[in-house]
């Protein structure tokens, strides 16, 4: 494991989502597409709908879908391939 690993949890408990305040986070939407992304700051997101594959630079593709809580670390460069329109709550860490 490295500092640039993507961490995910499938279907975190409603209590955990409530404690984290996920419902109050902004929402981001994206139609099917393919694009590059670099994370200057770590981002935590919770997937409300859709499916996508994230391929870290020099790494293996990882698939995500509804119900996944994902942490993208600061410094990560990757390619997103959205296969079903995505809607997610997200929080950018201010570290």
mmCIF file of C-alpha atoms in Angstrom:
data_model
loop_
_atom_site.group_PDB
_atom_site.id
_atom_site.type_symbol
_atom_site.label_atom_id
_atom_site.label_comp_id
_atom_site.label_asym_id
_atom_site.label_seq_id
_atom_site.Cartn_x
_atom_site.Cartn_y
_atom_site.Cartn_z
ATOM 1 C CA UNK A 1 0.000 0.000 0.000
ATOM 2 C CA UNK A 2 1.191 3.491 -0.781
ATOM 3 C CA UNK A 3 0.079 6.987 0.170
ATOM 4 C CA UNK A 4 -1.599 7.239 -3.245
ATOM 5 C CA UNK A 5 -3.868 4.204 -2.810
ATOM 6 C CA UNK A 6 -7.603 4.754 -3.277
ATOM 7 C CA UNK A 7 -9.511 3.548 -0.202
ATOM 8 C CA UNK A 8 -13.129 2.444 -0.423
ATOM 9 C CA UNK A 9 -15.882 0.938 1.675
ATOM 10 C CA UNK A 10 -19.014 -0.590 0.164
ATOM 11 C CA UNK A 11 -22.274 0.400 1.830
ATOM 12 C CA UNK A 12 -21.082 2.140 5.009
ATOM 13 C CA UNK A 13 -23.731 2.144 7.742
ATOM 14 C CA UNK A 14 -26.401 4.875 7.810
ATOM 15 C CA UNK A 15 -25.043 5.850 11.251
ATOM 16 C CA UNK A 16 -21.562 6.395 9.815
ATOM 17 C CA UNK A 17 -22.965 8.511 6.960
ATOM 18 C CA UNK A 18 -24.944 10.592 9.467
ATOM 19 C CA UNK A 19 -21.931 11.144 11.752
ATOM 20 C CA UNK A 20 -19.840 12.220 8.750
ATOM 21 C CA UNK A 21 -22.590 14.644 7.638
ATOM 22 C CA UNK A 22 -22.641 13.241 4.095
ATOM 23 C CA UNK A 23 -26.154 14.591 3.353
ATOM 24 C CA UNK A 24 -24.811 18.141 3.795
ATOM 25 C CA UNK A 25 -21.924 17.719 1.343
ATOM 26 C CA UNK A 26 -22.199 19.249 -2.155
ATOM 27 C CA UNK A 27 -23.352 17.037 -5.040
ATOM 28 C CA UNK A 28 -21.375 16.469 -8.241
ATOM 29 C CA UNK A 29 -22.895 14.917 -11.377
ATOM 30 C CA UNK A 30 -21.225 13.619 -14.532
ATOM 31 C CA UNK A 31 -22.620 11.983 -17.655
ATOM 32 C CA UNK A 32 -20.819 9.029 -19.292
ATOM 33 C CA UNK A 33 -17.379 10.216 -20.331
ATOM 34 C CA UNK A 34 -13.661 9.649 -19.957
ATOM 35 C CA UNK A 35 -11.311 12.241 -18.435
ATOM 36 C CA UNK A 36 -8.072 12.713 -16.499
ATOM 37 C CA UNK A 37 -8.098 14.003 -12.931
ATOM 38 C CA UNK A 38 -5.411 15.098 -10.479
ATOM 39 C CA UNK A 39 -6.265 15.500 -6.799
ATOM 40 C CA UNK A 40 -4.403 18.416 -5.170
ATOM 41 C CA UNK A 41 -6.234 17.665 -1.912
ATOM 42 C CA UNK A 42 -7.723 14.438 -0.634
ATOM 43 C CA UNK A 43 -11.407 13.982 -1.423
ATOM 44 C CA UNK A 44 -13.984 11.772 0.245
ATOM 45 C CA UNK A 45 -17.099 10.938 -1.717
ATOM 46 C CA UNK A 46 -20.223 8.818 -1.385
ATOM 47 C CA UNK A 47 -21.769 7.486 -4.602
ATOM 48 C CA UNK A 48 -25.534 8.029 -4.882
ATOM 49 C CA UNK A 49 -25.908 6.554 -8.368
ATOM 50 C CA UNK A 50 -23.944 5.464 -11.403
ATOM 51 C CA UNK A 51 -20.920 3.337 -12.257
ATOM 52 C CA UNK A 52 -17.355 4.268 -13.108
ATOM 53 C CA UNK A 53 -13.813 2.923 -13.301
ATOM 54 C CA UNK A 54 -10.833 4.862 -11.939
ATOM 55 C CA UNK A 55 -7.360 3.915 -13.179
ATOM 56 C CA UNK A 56 -4.528 5.437 -11.126
ATOM 57 C CA UNK A 57 -1.441 6.491 -13.105
ATOM 58 C CA UNK A 58 0.665 3.317 -13.285
ATOM 59 C CA UNK A 59 -1.955 1.296 -11.384
ATOM 60 C CA UNK A 60 -4.790 -1.158 -11.892
ATOM 61 C CA UNK A 61 -8.368 -0.078 -12.735
ATOM 62 C CA UNK A 62 -10.824 0.008 -9.813
ATOM 63 C CA UNK A 63 -14.608 -0.118 -10.275
ATOM 64 C CA UNK A 64 -17.064 1.831 -8.142
ATOM 65 C CA UNK A 65 -20.861 2.133 -7.976
ATOM 66 C CA UNK A 66 -23.819 3.214 -5.857
ATOM 67 C CA UNK A 67 -23.231 2.796 -2.133
ATOM 68 C CA UNK A 68 -19.439 3.158 -2.248
ATOM 69 C CA UNK A 69 -17.596 5.553 0.071
ATOM 70 C CA UNK A 70 -14.263 6.436 -1.566
ATOM 71 C CA UNK A 71 -11.211 8.397 -0.436
ATOM 72 C CA UNK A 72 -9.011 9.758 -3.219
ATOM 73 C CA UNK A 73 -5.649 10.810 -1.704
ATOM 74 C CA UNK A 74 -3.917 14.139 -2.354
ATOM 75 C CA UNK A 75 -1.352 13.771 -5.145
ATOM 76 C CA UNK A 76 -3.277 11.064 -7.032
ATOM 77 C CA UNK A 77 -3.392 11.327 -10.838
ATOM 78 C CA UNK A 78 -5.888 9.038 -12.536
ATOM 79 C CA UNK A 79 -8.288 8.515 -15.421
ATOM 80 C CA UNK A 80 -12.034 8.300 -14.821
ATOM 81 C CA UNK A 81 -14.289 6.345 -17.156
ATOM 82 C CA UNK A 82 -17.944 7.005 -16.303
ATOM 83 C CA UNK A 83 -20.043 4.161 -17.749
ATOM 84 C CA UNK A 84 -23.379 5.135 -16.102
ATOM 85 C CA UNK A 85 -24.147 8.757 -15.156
ATOM 86 C CA UNK A 86 -22.699 9.470 -11.715
ATOM 87 C CA UNK A 87 -24.124 11.485 -8.842
ATOM 88 C CA UNK A 88 -22.056 11.750 -5.674
ATOM 89 C CA UNK A 89 -21.765 13.692 -2.453
ATOM 90 C CA UNK A 90 -18.207 14.894 -1.947
ATOM 91 C CA UNK A 91 -15.979 16.667 0.568
ATOM 92 C CA UNK A 92 -12.552 18.073 -0.205
ATOM 93 C CA UNK A 93 -10.256 17.930 2.803
ATOM 94 C CA UNK A 94 -8.632 21.227 3.705
ATOM 95 C CA UNK A 95 -5.382 19.691 4.936
#
